[in-house]
PDB file of C-alpha atoms in Angstrom:
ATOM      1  CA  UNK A  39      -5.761  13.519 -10.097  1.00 82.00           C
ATOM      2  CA  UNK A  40      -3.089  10.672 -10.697  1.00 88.00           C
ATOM      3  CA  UNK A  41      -4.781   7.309 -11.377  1.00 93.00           C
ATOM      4  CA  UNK A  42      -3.040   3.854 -11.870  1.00 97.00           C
ATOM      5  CA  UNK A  43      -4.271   0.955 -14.041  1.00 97.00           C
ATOM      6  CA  UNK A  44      -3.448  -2.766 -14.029  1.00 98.00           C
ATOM      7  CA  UNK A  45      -5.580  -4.447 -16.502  1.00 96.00           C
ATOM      8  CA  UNK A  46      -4.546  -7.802 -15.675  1.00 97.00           C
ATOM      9  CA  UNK A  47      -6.529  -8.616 -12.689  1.00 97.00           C
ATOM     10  CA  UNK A  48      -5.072 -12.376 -12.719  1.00 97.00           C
ATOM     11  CA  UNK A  49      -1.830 -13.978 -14.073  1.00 98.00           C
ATOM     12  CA  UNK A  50      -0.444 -17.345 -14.144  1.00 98.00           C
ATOM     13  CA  UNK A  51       3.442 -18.540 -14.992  1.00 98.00           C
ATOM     14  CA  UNK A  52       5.134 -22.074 -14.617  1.00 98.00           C
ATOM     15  CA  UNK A  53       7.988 -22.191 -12.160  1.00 98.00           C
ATOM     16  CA  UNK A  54      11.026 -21.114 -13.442  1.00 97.00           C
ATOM     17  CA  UNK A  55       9.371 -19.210 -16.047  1.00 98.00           C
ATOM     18  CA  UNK A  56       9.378 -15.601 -16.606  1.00 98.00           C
ATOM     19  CA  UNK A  57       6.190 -13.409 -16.150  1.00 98.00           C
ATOM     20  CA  UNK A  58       5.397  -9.421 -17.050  1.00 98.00           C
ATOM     21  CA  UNK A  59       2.746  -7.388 -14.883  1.00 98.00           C
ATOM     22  CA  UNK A  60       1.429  -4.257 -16.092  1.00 98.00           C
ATOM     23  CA  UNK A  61       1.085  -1.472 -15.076  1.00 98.00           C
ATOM     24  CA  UNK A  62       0.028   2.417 -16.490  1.00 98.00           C
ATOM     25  CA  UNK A  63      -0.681   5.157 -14.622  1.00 97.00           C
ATOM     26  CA  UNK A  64      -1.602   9.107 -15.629  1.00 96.00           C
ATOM     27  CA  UNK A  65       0.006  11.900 -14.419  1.00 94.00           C
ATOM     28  CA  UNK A  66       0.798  16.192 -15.520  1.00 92.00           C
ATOM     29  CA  UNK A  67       3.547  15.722 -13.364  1.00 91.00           C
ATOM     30  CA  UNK A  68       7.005  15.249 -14.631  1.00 90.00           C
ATOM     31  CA  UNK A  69       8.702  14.049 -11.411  1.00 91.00           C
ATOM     32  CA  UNK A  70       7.121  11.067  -8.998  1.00 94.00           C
ATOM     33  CA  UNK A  71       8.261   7.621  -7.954  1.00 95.00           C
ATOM     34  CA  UNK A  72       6.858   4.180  -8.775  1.00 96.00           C
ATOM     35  CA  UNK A  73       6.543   1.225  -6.438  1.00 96.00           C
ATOM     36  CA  UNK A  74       5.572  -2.306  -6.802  1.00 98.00           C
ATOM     37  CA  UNK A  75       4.560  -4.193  -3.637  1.00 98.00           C
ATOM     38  CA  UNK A  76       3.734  -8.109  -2.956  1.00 98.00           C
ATOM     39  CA  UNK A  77       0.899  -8.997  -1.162  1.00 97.00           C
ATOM     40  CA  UNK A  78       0.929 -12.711  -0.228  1.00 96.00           C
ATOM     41  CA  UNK A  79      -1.795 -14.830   1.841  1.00 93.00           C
ATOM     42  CA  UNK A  80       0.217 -13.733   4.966  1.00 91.00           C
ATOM     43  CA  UNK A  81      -1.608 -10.160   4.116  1.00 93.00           C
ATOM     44  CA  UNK A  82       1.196  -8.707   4.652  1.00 94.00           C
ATOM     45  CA  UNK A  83       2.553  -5.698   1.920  1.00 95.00           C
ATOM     46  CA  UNK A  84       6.234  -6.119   1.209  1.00 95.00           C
ATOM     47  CA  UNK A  85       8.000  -3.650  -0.965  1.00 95.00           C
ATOM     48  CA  UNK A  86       9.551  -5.444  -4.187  1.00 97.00           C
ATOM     49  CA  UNK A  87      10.966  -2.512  -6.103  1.00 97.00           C
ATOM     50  CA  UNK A  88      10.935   1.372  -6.453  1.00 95.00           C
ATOM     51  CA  UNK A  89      11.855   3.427  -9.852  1.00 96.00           C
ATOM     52  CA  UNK A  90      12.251   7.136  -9.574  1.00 94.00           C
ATOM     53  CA  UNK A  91      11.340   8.884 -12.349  1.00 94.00           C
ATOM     54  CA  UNK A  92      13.697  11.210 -13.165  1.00 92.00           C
ATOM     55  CA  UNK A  93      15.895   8.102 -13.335  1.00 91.00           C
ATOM     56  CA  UNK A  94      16.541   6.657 -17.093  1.00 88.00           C
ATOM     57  CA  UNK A  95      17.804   3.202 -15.869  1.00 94.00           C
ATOM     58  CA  UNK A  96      15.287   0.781 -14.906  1.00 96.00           C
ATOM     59  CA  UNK A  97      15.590  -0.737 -11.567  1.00 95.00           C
ATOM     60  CA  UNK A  98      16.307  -3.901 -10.752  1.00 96.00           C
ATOM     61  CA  UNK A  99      16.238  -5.985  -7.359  1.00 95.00           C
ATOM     62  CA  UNK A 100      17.422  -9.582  -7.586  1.00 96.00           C
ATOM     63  CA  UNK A 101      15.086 -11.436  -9.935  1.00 97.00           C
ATOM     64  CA  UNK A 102      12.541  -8.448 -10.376  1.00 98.00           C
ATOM     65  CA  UNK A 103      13.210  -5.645 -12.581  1.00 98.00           C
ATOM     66  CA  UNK A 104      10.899  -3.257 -14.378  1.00 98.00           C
ATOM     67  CA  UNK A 105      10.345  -1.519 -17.560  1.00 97.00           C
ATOM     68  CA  UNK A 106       9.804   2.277 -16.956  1.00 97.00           C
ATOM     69  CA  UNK A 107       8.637   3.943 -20.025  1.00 96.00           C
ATOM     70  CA  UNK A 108       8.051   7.552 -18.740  1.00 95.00           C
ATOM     71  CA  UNK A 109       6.513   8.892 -22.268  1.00 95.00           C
ATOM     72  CA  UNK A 110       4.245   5.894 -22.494  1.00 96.00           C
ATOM     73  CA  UNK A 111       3.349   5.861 -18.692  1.00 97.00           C
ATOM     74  CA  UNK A 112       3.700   2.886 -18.400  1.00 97.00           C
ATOM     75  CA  UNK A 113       5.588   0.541 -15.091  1.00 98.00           C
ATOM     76  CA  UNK A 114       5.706  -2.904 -15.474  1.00 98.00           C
ATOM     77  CA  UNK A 115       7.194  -5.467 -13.669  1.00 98.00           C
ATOM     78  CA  UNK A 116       9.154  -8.543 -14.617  1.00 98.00           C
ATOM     79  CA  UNK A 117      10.105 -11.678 -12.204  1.00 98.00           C
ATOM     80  CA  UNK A 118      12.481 -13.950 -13.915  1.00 98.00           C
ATOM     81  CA  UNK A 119      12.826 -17.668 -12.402  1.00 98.00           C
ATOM     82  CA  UNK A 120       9.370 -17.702 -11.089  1.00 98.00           C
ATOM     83  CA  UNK A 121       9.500 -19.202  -7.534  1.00 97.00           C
ATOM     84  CA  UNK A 122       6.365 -20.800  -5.796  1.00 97.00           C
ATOM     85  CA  UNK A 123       6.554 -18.442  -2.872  1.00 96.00           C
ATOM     86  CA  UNK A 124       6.126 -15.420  -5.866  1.00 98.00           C
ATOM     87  CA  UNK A 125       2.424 -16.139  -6.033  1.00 98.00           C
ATOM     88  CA  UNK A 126       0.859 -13.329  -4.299  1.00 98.00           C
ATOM     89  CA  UNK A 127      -1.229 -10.198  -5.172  1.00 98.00           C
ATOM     90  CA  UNK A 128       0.732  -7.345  -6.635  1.00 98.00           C
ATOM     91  CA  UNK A 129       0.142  -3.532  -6.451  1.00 98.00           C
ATOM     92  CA  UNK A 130       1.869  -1.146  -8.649  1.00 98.00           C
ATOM     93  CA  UNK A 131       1.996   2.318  -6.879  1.00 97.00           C
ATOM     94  CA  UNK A 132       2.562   5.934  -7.372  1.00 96.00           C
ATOM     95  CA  UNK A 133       4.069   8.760  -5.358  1.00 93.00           C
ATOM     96  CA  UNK A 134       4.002  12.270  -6.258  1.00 89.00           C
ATOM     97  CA  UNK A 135       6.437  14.307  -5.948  1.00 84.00           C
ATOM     98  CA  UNK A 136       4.907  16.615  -3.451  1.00 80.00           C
ATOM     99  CA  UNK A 137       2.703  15.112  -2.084  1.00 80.00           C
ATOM    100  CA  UNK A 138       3.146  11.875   0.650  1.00 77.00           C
ATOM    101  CA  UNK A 139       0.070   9.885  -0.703  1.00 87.00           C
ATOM    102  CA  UNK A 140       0.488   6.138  -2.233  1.00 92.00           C
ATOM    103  CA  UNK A 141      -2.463   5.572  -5.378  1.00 95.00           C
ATOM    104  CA  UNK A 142      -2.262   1.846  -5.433  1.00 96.00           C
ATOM    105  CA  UNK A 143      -3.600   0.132  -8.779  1.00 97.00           C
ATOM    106  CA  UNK A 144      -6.379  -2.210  -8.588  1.00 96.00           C
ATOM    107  CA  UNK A 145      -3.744  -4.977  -8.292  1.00 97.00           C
ATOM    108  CA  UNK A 146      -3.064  -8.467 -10.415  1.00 98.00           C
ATOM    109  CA  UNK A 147      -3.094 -11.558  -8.757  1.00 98.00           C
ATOM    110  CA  UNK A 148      -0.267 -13.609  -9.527  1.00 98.00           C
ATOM    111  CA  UNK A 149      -0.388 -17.658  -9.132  1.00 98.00           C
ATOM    112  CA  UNK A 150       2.537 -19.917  -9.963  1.00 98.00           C
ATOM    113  CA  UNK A 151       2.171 -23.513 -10.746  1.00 97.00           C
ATOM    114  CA  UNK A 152       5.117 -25.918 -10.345  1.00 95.00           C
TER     115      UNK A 152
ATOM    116  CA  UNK B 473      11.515  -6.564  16.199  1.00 68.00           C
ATOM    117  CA  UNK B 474       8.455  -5.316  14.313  1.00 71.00           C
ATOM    118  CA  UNK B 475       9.074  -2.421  12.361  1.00 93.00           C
ATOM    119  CA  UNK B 476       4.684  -1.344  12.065  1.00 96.00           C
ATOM    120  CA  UNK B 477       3.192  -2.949  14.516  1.00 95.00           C
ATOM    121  CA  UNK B 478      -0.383  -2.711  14.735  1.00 96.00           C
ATOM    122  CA  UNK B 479      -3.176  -4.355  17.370  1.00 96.00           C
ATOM    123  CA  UNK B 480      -5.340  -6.518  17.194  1.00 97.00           C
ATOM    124  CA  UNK B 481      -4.803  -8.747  14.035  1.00 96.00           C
ATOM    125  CA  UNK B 482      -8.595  -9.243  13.709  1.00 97.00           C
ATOM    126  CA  UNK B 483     -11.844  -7.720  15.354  1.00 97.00           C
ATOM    127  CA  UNK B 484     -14.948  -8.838  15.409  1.00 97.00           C
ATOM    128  CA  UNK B 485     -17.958  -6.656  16.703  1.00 97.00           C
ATOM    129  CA  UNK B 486     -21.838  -5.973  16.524  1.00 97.00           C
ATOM    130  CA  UNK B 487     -23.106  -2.642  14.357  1.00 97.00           C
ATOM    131  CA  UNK B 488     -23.334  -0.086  16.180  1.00 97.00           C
ATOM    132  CA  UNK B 489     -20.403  -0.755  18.524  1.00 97.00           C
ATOM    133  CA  UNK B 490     -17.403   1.710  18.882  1.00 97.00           C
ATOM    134  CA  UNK B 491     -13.794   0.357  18.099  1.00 97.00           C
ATOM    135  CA  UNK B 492     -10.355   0.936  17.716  1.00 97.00           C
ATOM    136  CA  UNK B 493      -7.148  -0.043  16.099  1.00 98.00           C
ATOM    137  CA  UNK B 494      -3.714   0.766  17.372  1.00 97.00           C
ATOM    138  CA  UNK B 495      -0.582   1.185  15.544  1.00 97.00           C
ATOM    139  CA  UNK B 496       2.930   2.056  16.718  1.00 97.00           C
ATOM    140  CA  UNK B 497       6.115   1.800  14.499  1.00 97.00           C
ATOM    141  CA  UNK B 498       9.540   2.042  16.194  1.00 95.00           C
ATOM    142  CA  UNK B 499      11.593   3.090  12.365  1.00 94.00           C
ATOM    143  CA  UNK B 500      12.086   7.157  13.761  1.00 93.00           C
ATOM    144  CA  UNK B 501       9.673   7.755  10.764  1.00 93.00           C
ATOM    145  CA  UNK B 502       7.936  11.009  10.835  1.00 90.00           C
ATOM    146  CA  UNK B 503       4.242  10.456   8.856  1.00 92.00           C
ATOM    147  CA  UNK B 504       1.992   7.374   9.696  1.00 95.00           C
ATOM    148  CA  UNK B 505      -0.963   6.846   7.823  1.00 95.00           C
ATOM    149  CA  UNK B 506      -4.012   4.604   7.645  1.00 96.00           C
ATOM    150  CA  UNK B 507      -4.928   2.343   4.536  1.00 96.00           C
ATOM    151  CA  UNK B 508      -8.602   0.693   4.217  1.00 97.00           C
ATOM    152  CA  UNK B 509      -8.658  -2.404   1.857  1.00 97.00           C
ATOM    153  CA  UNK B 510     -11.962  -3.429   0.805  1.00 94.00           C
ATOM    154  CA  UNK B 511     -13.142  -7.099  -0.082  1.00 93.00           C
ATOM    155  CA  UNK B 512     -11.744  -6.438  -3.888  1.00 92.00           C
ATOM    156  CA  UNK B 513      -8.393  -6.151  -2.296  1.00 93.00           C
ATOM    157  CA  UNK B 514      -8.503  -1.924  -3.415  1.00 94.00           C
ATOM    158  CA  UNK B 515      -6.346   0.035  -1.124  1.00 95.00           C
ATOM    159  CA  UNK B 516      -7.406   3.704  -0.241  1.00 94.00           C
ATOM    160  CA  UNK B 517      -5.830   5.933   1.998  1.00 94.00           C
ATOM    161  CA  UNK B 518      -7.831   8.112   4.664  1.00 95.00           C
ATOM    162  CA  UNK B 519      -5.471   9.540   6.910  1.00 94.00           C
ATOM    163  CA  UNK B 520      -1.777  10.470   6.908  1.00 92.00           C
ATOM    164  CA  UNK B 521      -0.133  12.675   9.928  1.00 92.00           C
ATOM    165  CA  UNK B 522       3.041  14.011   9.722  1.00 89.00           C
ATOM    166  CA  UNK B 523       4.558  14.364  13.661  1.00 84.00           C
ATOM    167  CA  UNK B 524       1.155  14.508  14.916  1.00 83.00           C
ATOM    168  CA  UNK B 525      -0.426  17.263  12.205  1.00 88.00           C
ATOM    169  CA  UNK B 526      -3.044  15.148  10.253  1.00 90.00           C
ATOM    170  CA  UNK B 527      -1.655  16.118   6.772  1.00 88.00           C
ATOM    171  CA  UNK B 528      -4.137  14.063   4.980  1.00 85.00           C
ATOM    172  CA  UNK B 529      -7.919  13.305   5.400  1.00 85.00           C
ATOM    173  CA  UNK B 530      -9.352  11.883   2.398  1.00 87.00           C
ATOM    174  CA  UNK B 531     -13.423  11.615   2.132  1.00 80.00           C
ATOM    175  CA  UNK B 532     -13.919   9.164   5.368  1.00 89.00           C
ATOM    176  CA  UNK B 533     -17.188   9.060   7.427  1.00 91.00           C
ATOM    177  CA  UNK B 534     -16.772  11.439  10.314  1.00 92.00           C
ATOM    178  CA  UNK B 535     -17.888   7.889  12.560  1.00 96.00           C
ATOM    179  CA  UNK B 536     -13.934   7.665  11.637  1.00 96.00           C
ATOM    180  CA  UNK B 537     -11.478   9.294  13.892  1.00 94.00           C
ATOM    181  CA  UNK B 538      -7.620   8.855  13.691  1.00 94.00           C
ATOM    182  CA  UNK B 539      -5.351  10.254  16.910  1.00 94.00           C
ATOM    183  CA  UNK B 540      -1.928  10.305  16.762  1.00 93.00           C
ATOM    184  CA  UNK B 541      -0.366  11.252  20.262  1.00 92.00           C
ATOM    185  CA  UNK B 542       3.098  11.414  19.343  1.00 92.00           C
ATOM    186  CA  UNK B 543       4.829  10.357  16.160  1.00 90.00           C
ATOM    187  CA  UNK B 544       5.579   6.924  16.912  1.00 95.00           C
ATOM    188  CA  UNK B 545       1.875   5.939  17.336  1.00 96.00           C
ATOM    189  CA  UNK B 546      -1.090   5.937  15.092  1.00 96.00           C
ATOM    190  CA  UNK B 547      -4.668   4.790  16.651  1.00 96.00           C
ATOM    191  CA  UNK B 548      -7.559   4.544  14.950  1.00 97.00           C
ATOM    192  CA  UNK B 549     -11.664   4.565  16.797  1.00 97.00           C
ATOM    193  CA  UNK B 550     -14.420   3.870  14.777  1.00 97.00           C
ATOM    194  CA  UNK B 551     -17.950   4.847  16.054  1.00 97.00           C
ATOM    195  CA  UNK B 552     -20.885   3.371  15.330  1.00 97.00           C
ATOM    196  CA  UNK B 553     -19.584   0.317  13.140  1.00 97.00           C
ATOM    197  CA  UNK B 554     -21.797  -0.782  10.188  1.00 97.00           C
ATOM    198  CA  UNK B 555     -21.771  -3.547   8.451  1.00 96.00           C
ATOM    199  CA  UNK B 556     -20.112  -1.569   5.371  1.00 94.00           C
ATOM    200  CA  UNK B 557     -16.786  -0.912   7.320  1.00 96.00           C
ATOM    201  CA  UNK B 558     -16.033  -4.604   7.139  1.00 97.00           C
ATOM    202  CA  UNK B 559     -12.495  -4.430   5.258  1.00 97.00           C
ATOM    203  CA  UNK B 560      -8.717  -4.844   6.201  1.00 97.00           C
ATOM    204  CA  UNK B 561      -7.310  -1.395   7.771  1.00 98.00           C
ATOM    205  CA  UNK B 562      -3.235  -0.871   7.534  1.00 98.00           C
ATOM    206  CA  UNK B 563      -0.930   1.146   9.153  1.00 97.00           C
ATOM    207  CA  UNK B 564       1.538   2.514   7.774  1.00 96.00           C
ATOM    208  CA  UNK B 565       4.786   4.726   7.973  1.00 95.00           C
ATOM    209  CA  UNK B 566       7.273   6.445   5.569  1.00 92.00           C
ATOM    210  CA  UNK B 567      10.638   8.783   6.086  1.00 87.00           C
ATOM    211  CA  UNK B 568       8.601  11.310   4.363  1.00 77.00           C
ATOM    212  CA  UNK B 569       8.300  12.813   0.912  1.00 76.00           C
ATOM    213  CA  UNK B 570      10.438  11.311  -1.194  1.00 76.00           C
ATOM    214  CA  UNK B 571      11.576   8.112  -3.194  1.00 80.00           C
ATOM    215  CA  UNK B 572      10.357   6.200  -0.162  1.00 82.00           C
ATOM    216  CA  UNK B 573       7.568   3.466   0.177  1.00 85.00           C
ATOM    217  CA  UNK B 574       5.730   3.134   3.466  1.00 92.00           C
ATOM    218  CA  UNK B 575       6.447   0.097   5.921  1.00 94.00           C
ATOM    219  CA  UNK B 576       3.012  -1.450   6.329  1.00 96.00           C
ATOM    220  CA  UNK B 577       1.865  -3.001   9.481  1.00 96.00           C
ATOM    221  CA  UNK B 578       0.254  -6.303   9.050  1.00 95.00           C
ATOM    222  CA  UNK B 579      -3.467  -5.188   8.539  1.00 96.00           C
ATOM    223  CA  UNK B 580      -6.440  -5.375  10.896  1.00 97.00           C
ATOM    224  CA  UNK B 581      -9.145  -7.170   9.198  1.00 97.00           C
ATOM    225  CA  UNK B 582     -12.613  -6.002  10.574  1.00 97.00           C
ATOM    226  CA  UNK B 583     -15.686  -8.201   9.967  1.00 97.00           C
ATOM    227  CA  UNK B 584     -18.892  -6.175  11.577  1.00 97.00           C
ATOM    228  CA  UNK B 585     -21.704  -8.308  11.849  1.00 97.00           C
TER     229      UNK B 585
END
């Protein structure tokens, strides 16, 4: 069964700043996607970005991008110019192939100070 | 207009009582599923139905019964609430299997007391 791991369970950066979440996850199978999702106060879970992984090139969405390392398993996230509305909970996600489940990760909690 | 809509917002109830949650999304997407997440913020599937065939059914209490009478709406009754079934329940949908994430609906959060 696929299992995904964020060790981090809480994370701090100054406005502005840059900040890395991480993310590693364990899979046999060669071909899934990757999600990371927001969760703010509001409760409500907002898609941030999505990396398929058959795809070399990380993605990128505005100031989020990620660093997909398929051999290492490993799907971390990176937001650049830290805003105060970026503090939130964050869930790193993975989709098999086949199948239509999410496996969320335990999630990192992410507070920015200004 | 709300893309996952899902009713009410927050429920409060005595063990023992029967409940439900409703969800309807209006995106033309085919599977809907519920999400419970507990007080550590962990999020666990339990159902997913594809056009109205429950695809998914992970290891739920049978007090737990989702319905799904067409593919636009997701509904969720609980029987028999104890005090353990306090969480935040989401709906969800997705356009399937796929690179696509699901559209979450903006959580139920159920305090049984």
């Amino acid at each position: 069964a696929q299992t995904v791991t964020q060790s981090q369970p809480e994370m701090s950066v100054q406005e502005a700043e840059t900040v890395t979440l991480s993310c590693t996850y364990d899979t046999s199978e060669s071909d899934y996607y990757l999600f990371w999702y927001k969760q703010p106060p509001s409760r409500q879970m907002i898609l941030v970005i999505r990396q398929e992984a058959y795809k070399q090139q990380n993605a990128t969405e505005n100031r989020f991008s990620v660093n997909f390392q398929k051999a290492a398993k490993s799907f971390s996230l990176k937001i650049s110019d830290s805003q105060l509305g970026d503090a939130a909970m964050y869930f790193c996600a993975y989709r098999s192939f086949n199948t239509d489940k999410l496996i969320f990760g335990t999630g990192t909690r992410l507070q920015v100070f200004p | 207009d709300t893309a996952v809509s899902q009713t009410p917002k927050y429920l409060v109830t005595q063990m023992g009582n029967d409940k439900s949650i409703k969800c309807e999304q209006n995106l033309g997407h085919d599977t809907m599923y519920w999400y419970k997440q507990d007080s550590k913020k962990f999020l666990k599937i339990m159902f997913s139905y594809n056009n109205k065939e429950l695809i998914i059914n992970e290891t739920v209490p049978n007090r737990f019964s989702p319905k799904s009478p067409d593919k636009a709406h997701l509904n969720l009754h609980i029987n028999s609430l104890e005090l353990g079934d306090s969480a935040v329940y989401f709906c969800a949908s997705s356009q399937g299997r796929g690179p696509y994430g699901y559209t979450f609906g903006s959580g139920t959060r159920l305090t049984v007391v």
